Amino acid sequence: MAEEAELRKALVAKILEKSNGSFLWTVLVLNELSHAHGTEEVRRILDDVPRGMKPLYLRCLESMARESRGKTLAKAILVWVTCSVRALTVGELGEALKLDLNDHFPNLGESISALCGQLAYVDRFEKVLVVHETAREFLLDTQLDSEFAVKKVDAHTRIARSCLKYLSSDEMKPPRTRRHGSKAPARGKRGKFASYASEAFSYHLARSDPSSRSIFQDLHKFLKLNILSWIEAVAQTHSLTALIRTAKHLGQYLDRWAAEHSPLGPEMKVLRYWSTDLVRIAAKFGDALILSASAIYWLIAPFCPVESAISQIPLCGSRLSVVGVSNEEWDDRLACIDFHGGQVTTLSHGEEFLAVGLQSGTVALYHASSFQEYKQLDHGEPVKFIQFKPNADLLGTCGLRHIRLWNFREGDLVHSFPAPRRPLGMVFDKDCLIAASTGNILVSWSLQDGAQRPDRPWYELQNNHKVTPIRPPCAISISLEHQMMAVAYRGQPIILWDLRDDEYYGVCGKKLPDGAIGPYWVVDLVFNPNVAIELLAATYQDGDLMLFDPFNNQTLERFRADCHTLAASPNGHLLAAANGSGEMMVYEFETLRLLYRVKTTTCDIRQLAFSMDSLRFLDYRSSQCNVWEPAALLRNSINDYSSISSVPAAIVESGTKPGERARITAMTLSLDEAFAFCGKDDGKVALFDLETGSQLNVLYRHKAHLTVHILAWWQEHSVFMSVDASNSIFAWSLKPSTPNGWILDVELFYGRLDCGRSIVQLFVIQGSERFILSTREADYLWNLGGKEEKSRLCSTRPGIRRWIQHPQSSSHIICVEGATARIYAAYTWEEVAEVSTGIEMMGFQLKWGFPCIKCRRVLIEFSEEDGAQSTRGIHLLDTSIFSLDEVDKAVARPSKVEDAEQARRPQPVTVETLLYSNLANHISHVVGICNNSRLVFLDTHSWICSVDLEDHMLGSSYLRHFYVPYDWFSGSKEVICTVSKERSGHARDREVLLARNGELAVIRGGFEYVEEVPVESPKISCC
């Protein structure tokens, strides 16, 4: 009886839901249900149009047909009401009909009631609705013989034409120019129909008549005139889903169009390019557009490939340009993180970060959006597995001897456990960490107290007897979603183990012709992580890729793919695989239908992993970790309004050979800023022409091809110096050359600082022939002959110090040590004064120092101590604190011993320094100082910004100029960039120079674009 009552309750709810407030429909359905006998018959009655409704609808149409006026309007209303993606308001429909019928209807609500009152109505929210879903089905019935019948293709063509007509109108016209501080027209000034036309035009386009030449021309006109303002309108909704959906619809429309027309025309090429561009723009510039939608007009195209559609649009008044970067077409590989000298052993993708484990025991964490290095952990042995705990700051790392649990945000070790014998995998399950062992046991520990829980062995059943396998497993997949574990042994069926009840469940696997499971060797296997999709994928040594229903021991799909590693997307839709030929494939998991394939030049792909949003996948090979974001995955991720056959698999060729282009790791400019000297991670020192951004020549190369990380150009002696990772130092005399800029003249010396600590700064002392090499523990004074003259041990605890030129005296230099600044005589290297800056250094370390001559201040930049290189604080020191009025100027060149002794006595001074904490929260990296007072920096959203250090309101706001794509910084711990000096009216005024892998990007005209950004709760506090 209880079950019958529940069924009756569910039936009532279903009737109310489908009635849509129609009393007549409810009466007719109840009458038919009274004669139903089975549940299937009840379902069919609820889904079909009641028999009594069709005669009613026919009578409505007959009545409408007898009217002598208003038929054209009535037909149009029925088309829009039945085929629109969502219900339109009266205002939206009025503007839509004006475009559709070229007429104005001031009393549209009354017209709807008078002309279509039995089939459409206006609700209390001013939305125009079909009277009932059955009325929509009735009007769209292909068998309906009436002048008011709605033909789907014609209706979608009509609506698409109206949408495109609006999107191509002057109302959506982009601004002609952008002046300082100006913004694009506000979206609120556009018509009521703007929202619907922007979000739904592509849906109707994909379902329109592919033979209609006028629709094709309307689409081409829109893409030519107003596509950028449409992107802006979409971005102003703070969601770029419409861009990806439109790209998918464009592809579908073009495929249908190409079936009836030539696919080779130039217009087809433009449309095809836009179907790609929209996806890539959303992926690469999504954050920038959400933050500043008007950036699409001037700030995006210069960073797009020259062959892209957006790059072909003339940008009126745009002066922003980028040279020096080879950027012909979109690349599906977003990032390549190269660990030179290190062997990658595993990787894992979390919600905000990705982690890469190395043979050295290092675990490198990177931001998932920007791929900039976040932090490093030391596991202490080669890392075999890494696992993020969902919705927590916990990370598990596993080696052969230890399993360690980390709070990765703090960098703290939480627990350390002895690893089980030859661990096979590791997962987090609620409040415990579980590891599987080749000993056929599951070992687990509590996350709270670290206590080990009882071991959980698994076994198989043979003739109803428990048998522990003798051989170690060759592959394993643990699915907490299905509470099941699949274990494969060489030459045996796949064992299924029930984790909930800790008992043997059964077997599955590749079968022999007689139906029995054969002795095949599984190479890798993975459960679908979606609890609603009970599937298991496995790849075999003979090359077969197979899809099983493991719980019913059924084989669903099988074909030869020669894969050796598999990964499932978190949403369960995709399966990634890699083979021994350097190919990576992405399949639809439920069907193994190929969606995407990329061919690379390397064959040792070891592991694959998906991002948490399932839109990217990662691979590692040798010393590289690559991040891929194929457009095919983005298109496949968007649920369409209704199903349309998918596009065929995309096949991409990509060269990812390690070392194909050495990365720039250090940079300095010549005095005239016509050339840039760049050190690379293969030991080369190259010269770049800043006019074109191209490399002119390689000056020389460090021995053993070690990374060059410090450069110095000594203009007064025409001497160039470089330091590599082994502390080897090259010093060369250079001479100018007309075709090549600068060329080698004489090698002054080759030396090495053998102190056991890395050099962190090379500081040349102007007006002398000496320079300082600084490590964390000591400073060393060398001369141009390559000889060490003096050394000083750090007087406080070891740390990074920064040497800078004294802002008021060419005869003095300053060593900033955080809370203390020491003034030295340049010629004797004797300390003459000591200044207490009052800077609190707890948890921070010096990153760099910038003298600002014009505003008489010194800017000090800080980063997290032994952590990420991102800026964590900035201080401004007034240069008056370094005044030498109280210091005998004779100490610069002391003539008497007593003078030198007096000079060596520090002069203690305590001052206040300004800490701009709120502004610092927006700074990711200081680029440099231009015009002697304007601080240029990369903010936390990857925008190049600036602030005037002379502004008395400093800290309350800053200026945003242009956006740099996140992937330009991928894989690098430090951002290698600088800004050139101001050249008022010159084409090369304030260029931003940025190293992108092995190329030097020269960005010009970026400071022409200005948008003021307020800093929340601006406070200037004293330390």
mmCIF file of N, CA, C and O in Angstrom, residues 387-436:
data_model
loop_
_atom_site.group_PDB
_atom_site.id
_atom_site.type_symbol
_atom_site.label_atom_id
_atom_site.label_comp_id
_atom_site.label_asym_id
_atom_site.label_seq_id
_atom_site.Cartn_x
_atom_site.Cartn_y
_atom_site.Cartn_z
ATOM 1 N N GLN A 387 49.298 12.888 -5.092
ATOM 2 C CA GLN A 387 47.838 12.958 -5.056
ATOM 3 C C GLN A 387 47.393 14.168 -4.248
ATOM 4 O O GLN A 387 47.825 14.363 -3.107
ATOM 5 N N PHE A 388 46.522 15.016 -4.856
ATOM 6 C CA PHE A 388 45.894 16.115 -4.129
ATOM 7 C C PHE A 388 44.647 15.592 -3.418
ATOM 8 O O PHE A 388 43.903 14.770 -3.978
ATOM 9 N N LYS A 389 44.403 16.100 -2.209
ATOM 10 C CA LYS A 389 43.133 15.803 -1.541
ATOM 11 C C LYS A 389 42.102 16.841 -1.974
ATOM 12 O O LYS A 389 42.346 18.047 -1.840
ATOM 13 N N PRO A 390 40.959 16.411 -2.512
ATOM 14 C CA PRO A 390 39.946 17.377 -2.980
ATOM 15 C C PRO A 390 39.478 18.294 -1.852
ATOM 16 O O PRO A 390 39.334 17.877 -0.702
ATOM 17 N N ASN A 391 39.273 19.563 -2.205
ATOM 18 C CA ASN A 391 38.731 20.569 -1.282
ATOM 19 C C ASN A 391 39.558 20.708 -0.005
ATOM 20 O O ASN A 391 39.023 20.919 1.082
ATOM 21 N N ALA A 392 40.855 20.563 -0.137
ATOM 22 C CA ALA A 392 41.736 20.696 1.031
ATOM 23 C C ALA A 392 43.111 21.135 0.548
ATOM 24 O O ALA A 392 43.403 21.122 -0.649
ATOM 25 N N ASP A 393 43.957 21.528 1.484
ATOM 26 C CA ASP A 393 45.315 21.966 1.169
ATOM 27 C C ASP A 393 46.327 20.854 1.420
ATOM 28 O O ASP A 393 47.491 21.104 1.710
ATOM 29 N N LEU A 394 45.880 19.614 1.292
ATOM 30 C CA LEU A 394 46.741 18.476 1.569
ATOM 31 C C LEU A 394 47.211 17.833 0.269
ATOM 32 O O LEU A 394 46.461 17.725 -0.706
ATOM 33 N N LEU A 395 48.469 17.408 0.281
ATOM 34 C CA LEU A 395 49.090 16.756 -0.861
ATOM 35 C C LEU A 395 49.851 15.546 -0.360
ATOM 36 O O LEU A 395 50.624 15.636 0.600
ATOM 37 N N GLY A 396 49.635 14.405 -0.997
ATOM 38 C CA GLY A 396 50.362 13.196 -0.651
ATOM 39 C C GLY A 396 51.447 12.915 -1.674
ATOM 40 O O GLY A 396 51.214 13.020 -2.878
ATOM 41 N N THR A 397 52.651 12.586 -1.203
ATOM 42 C CA THR A 397 53.743 12.208 -2.089
ATOM 43 C C THR A 397 54.251 10.843 -1.656
ATOM 44 O O THR A 397 54.369 10.561 -0.453
ATOM 45 N N CYS A 398 54.553 10.005 -2.618
ATOM 46 C CA CYS A 398 54.918 8.623 -2.309
ATOM 47 C C CYS A 398 56.181 8.222 -3.046
ATOM 48 O O CYS A 398 56.324 8.469 -4.252
ATOM 49 N N GLY A 399 57.112 7.626 -2.321
ATOM 50 C CA GLY A 399 58.309 7.035 -2.894
ATOM 51 C C GLY A 399 58.359 5.568 -2.519
ATOM 52 O O GLY A 399 57.392 5.008 -1.991
ATOM 53 N N LEU A 400 59.474 4.927 -2.757
ATOM 54 C CA LEU A 400 59.598 3.518 -2.414
ATOM 55 C C LEU A 400 59.763 3.300 -0.915
ATOM 56 O O LEU A 400 59.443 2.233 -0.395
ATOM 57 N N ARG A 401 60.245 4.331 -0.200
ATOM 58 C CA ARG A 401 60.492 4.166 1.231
ATOM 59 C C ARG A 401 59.522 4.942 2.119
ATOM 60 O O ARG A 401 59.211 4.504 3.222
ATOM 61 N N HIS A 402 59.052 6.093 1.632
ATOM 62 C CA HIS A 402 58.228 6.942 2.491
ATOM 63 C C HIS A 402 57.003 7.457 1.747
ATOM 64 O O HIS A 402 57.036 7.675 0.533
ATOM 65 N N ILE A 403 55.948 7.663 2.498
ATOM 66 C CA ILE A 403 54.776 8.405 2.041
ATOM 67 C C ILE A 403 54.663 9.617 2.946
ATOM 68 O O ILE A 403 54.651 9.488 4.179
ATOM 69 N N ARG A 404 54.610 10.804 2.331
ATOM 70 C CA ARG A 404 54.578 12.030 3.123
ATOM 71 C C ARG A 404 53.304 12.808 2.812
ATOM 72 O O ARG A 404 52.857 12.875 1.665
ATOM 73 N N LEU A 405 52.762 13.411 3.861
ATOM 74 C CA LEU A 405 51.556 14.226 3.751
ATOM 75 C C LEU A 405 51.934 15.669 4.045
ATOM 76 O O LEU A 405 52.515 15.970 5.091
ATOM 77 N N TRP A 406 51.587 16.579 3.098
ATOM 78 C CA TRP A 406 51.998 17.974 3.175
ATOM 79 C C TRP A 406 50.802 18.905 3.224
ATOM 80 O O TRP A 406 49.763 18.633 2.618
ATOM 81 N N ASN A 407 50.972 20.001 3.942
ATOM 82 C CA ASN A 407 50.127 21.170 3.730
ATOM 83 C C ASN A 407 50.867 22.001 2.697
ATOM 84 O O ASN A 407 51.823 22.701 3.015
ATOM 85 N N PHE A 408 50.437 21.896 1.426
ATOM 86 C CA PHE A 408 51.257 22.471 0.360
ATOM 87 C C PHE A 408 51.214 23.990 0.342
ATOM 88 O O PHE A 408 52.137 24.627 -0.177
ATOM 89 N N ARG A 409 50.193 24.614 0.906
ATOM 90 C CA ARG A 409 50.164 26.084 0.940
ATOM 91 C C ARG A 409 51.217 26.618 1.902
ATOM 92 O O ARG A 409 51.874 27.623 1.628
ATOM 93 N N GLU A 410 51.339 25.967 3.038
ATOM 94 C CA GLU A 410 52.319 26.404 4.023
ATOM 95 C C GLU A 410 53.696 25.800 3.761
ATOM 96 O O GLU A 410 54.700 26.274 4.281
ATOM 97 N N GLY A 411 53.728 24.728 2.975
ATOM 98 C CA GLY A 411 54.996 24.041 2.736
ATOM 99 C C GLY A 411 55.413 23.160 3.896
ATOM 100 O O GLY A 411 56.578 22.775 3.995
ATOM 101 N N ASP A 412 54.457 22.849 4.783
ATOM 102 C CA ASP A 412 54.772 22.096 6.005
ATOM 103 C C ASP A 412 54.514 20.604 5.817
ATOM 104 O O ASP A 412 53.526 20.198 5.182
ATOM 105 N N LEU A 413 55.385 19.793 6.386
ATOM 106 C CA LEU A 413 55.191 18.347 6.426
ATOM 107 C C LEU A 413 54.245 18.014 7.576
ATOM 108 O O LEU A 413 54.523 18.321 8.729
ATOM 109 N N VAL A 414 53.132 17.385 7.269
ATOM 110 C CA VAL A 414 52.122 17.066 8.285
ATOM 111 C C VAL A 414 52.390 15.696 8.896
ATOM 112 O O VAL A 414 52.414 15.529 10.115
ATOM 113 N N HIS A 415 52.588 14.684 8.041
ATOM 114 C CA HIS A 415 52.872 13.326 8.516
ATOM 115 C C HIS A 415 53.871 12.665 7.576
ATOM 116 O O HIS A 415 53.961 13.022 6.389
ATOM 117 N N SER A 416 54.600 11.698 8.089
ATOM 118 C CA SER A 416 55.480 10.867 7.274
ATOM 119 C C SER A 416 55.264 9.419 7.675
ATOM 120 O O SER A 416 55.342 9.075 8.870
ATOM 121 N N PHE A 417 54.965 8.566 6.680
ATOM 122 C CA PHE A 417 54.664 7.161 6.956
ATOM 123 C C PHE A 417 55.649 6.276 6.198
ATOM 124 O O PHE A 417 56.121 6.651 5.118
ATOM 125 N N PRO A 418 55.950 5.102 6.735
ATOM 126 C CA PRO A 418 56.755 4.149 5.960
ATOM 127 C C PRO A 418 55.914 3.588 4.814
ATOM 128 O O PRO A 418 54.766 3.186 5.015
ATOM 129 N N ALA A 419 56.454 3.612 3.612
ATOM 130 C CA ALA A 419 55.710 3.129 2.453
ATOM 131 C C ALA A 419 55.604 1.609 2.487
ATOM 132 O O ALA A 419 56.538 0.927 2.923
ATOM 133 N N PRO A 420 54.488 1.049 2.044
ATOM 134 C CA PRO A 420 54.393 -0.416 1.932
ATOM 135 C C PRO A 420 55.316 -0.916 0.828
ATOM 136 O O PRO A 420 55.836 -0.140 0.028
ATOM 137 N N ARG A 421 55.512 -2.206 0.787
ATOM 138 C CA ARG A 421 56.426 -2.779 -0.187
ATOM 139 C C ARG A 421 55.977 -2.487 -1.612
ATOM 140 O O ARG A 421 54.882 -2.831 -2.014
ATOM 141 N N ARG A 422 56.823 -1.795 -2.366
ATOM 142 C CA ARG A 422 56.578 -1.447 -3.768
ATOM 143 C C ARG A 422 55.153 -0.932 -3.981
ATOM 144 O O ARG A 422 54.296 -1.626 -4.515
ATOM 145 N N PRO A 423 54.876 0.280 -3.546
ATOM 146 C CA PRO A 423 53.526 0.839 -3.684
ATOM 147 C C PRO A 423 53.112 0.952 -5.152
ATOM 148 O O PRO A 423 53.926 1.221 -6.037
ATOM 149 N N LEU A 424 51.803 0.760 -5.394
ATOM 150 C CA LEU A 424 51.245 0.778 -6.753
ATOM 151 C C LEU A 424 50.374 1.989 -7.029
ATOM 152 O O LEU A 424 50.108 2.312 -8.187
ATOM 153 N N GLY A 425 49.891 2.619 -5.985
ATOM 154 C CA GLY A 425 48.990 3.757 -6.162
ATOM 155 C C GLY A 425 48.593 4.323 -4.819
ATOM 156 O O GLY A 425 48.824 3.700 -3.764
ATOM 157 N N MET A 426 47.954 5.483 -4.848
ATOM 158 C CA MET A 426 47.625 6.188 -3.612
ATOM 159 C C MET A 426 46.388 7.046 -3.857
ATOM 160 O O MET A 426 46.271 7.715 -4.891
ATOM 161 N N VAL A 427 45.448 7.035 -2.900
ATOM 162 C CA VAL A 427 44.225 7.842 -3.005
ATOM 163 C C VAL A 427 43.847 8.362 -1.617
ATOM 164 O O VAL A 427 44.191 7.756 -0.589
ATOM 165 N N PHE A 428 43.129 9.488 -1.604
ATOM 166 C CA PHE A 428 42.527 9.992 -0.375
ATOM 167 C C PHE A 428 41.090 9.501 -0.308
ATOM 168 O O PHE A 428 40.341 9.588 -1.293
ATOM 169 N N ASP A 429 40.690 8.981 0.848
ATOM 170 C CA ASP A 429 39.315 8.533 1.063
ATOM 171 C C ASP A 429 38.812 9.135 2.367
ATOM 172 O O ASP A 429 39.130 8.659 3.458
ATOM 173 N N LYS A 430 38.067 10.233 2.235
ATOM 174 C CA LYS A 430 37.513 10.941 3.396
ATOM 175 C C LYS A 430 38.635 11.340 4.345
ATOM 176 O O LYS A 430 39.434 12.191 4.031
ATOM 177 N N ASP A 431 38.721 10.702 5.518
ATOM 178 C CA ASP A 431 39.698 11.118 6.529
ATOM 179 C C ASP A 431 40.912 10.216 6.581
ATOM 180 O O ASP A 431 41.608 10.151 7.597
ATOM 181 N N CYS A 432 41.187 9.493 5.494
ATOM 182 C CA CYS A 432 42.357 8.622 5.509
ATOM 183 C C CYS A 432 43.057 8.638 4.158
ATOM 184 O O CYS A 432 42.491 9.053 3.137
ATOM 185 N N LEU A 433 44.301 8.213 4.166
ATOM 186 C CA LEU A 433 45.114 8.075 2.967
ATOM 187 C C LEU A 433 45.357 6.593 2.753
ATOM 188 O O LEU A 433 45.791 5.886 3.673
ATOM 189 N N ILE A 434 45.073 6.118 1.543
ATOM 190 C CA ILE A 434 45.172 4.687 1.235
ATOM 191 C C ILE A 434 46.253 4.474 0.189
ATOM 192 O O ILE A 434 46.329 5.209 -0.801
ATOM 193 N N ALA A 435 47.098 3.457 0.401
ATOM 194 C CA ALA A 435 48.120 3.083 -0.571
ATOM 195 C C ALA A 435 47.982 1.597 -0.874
ATOM 196 O O ALA A 435 47.771 0.782 0.039
ATOM 197 N N ALA A 436 48.082 1.249 -2.154
ATOM 198 C CA ALA A 436 48.038 -0.153 -2.569
ATOM 199 C C ALA A 436 49.457 -0.659 -2.770
ATOM 200 O O ALA A 436 50.335 0.068 -3.247
#
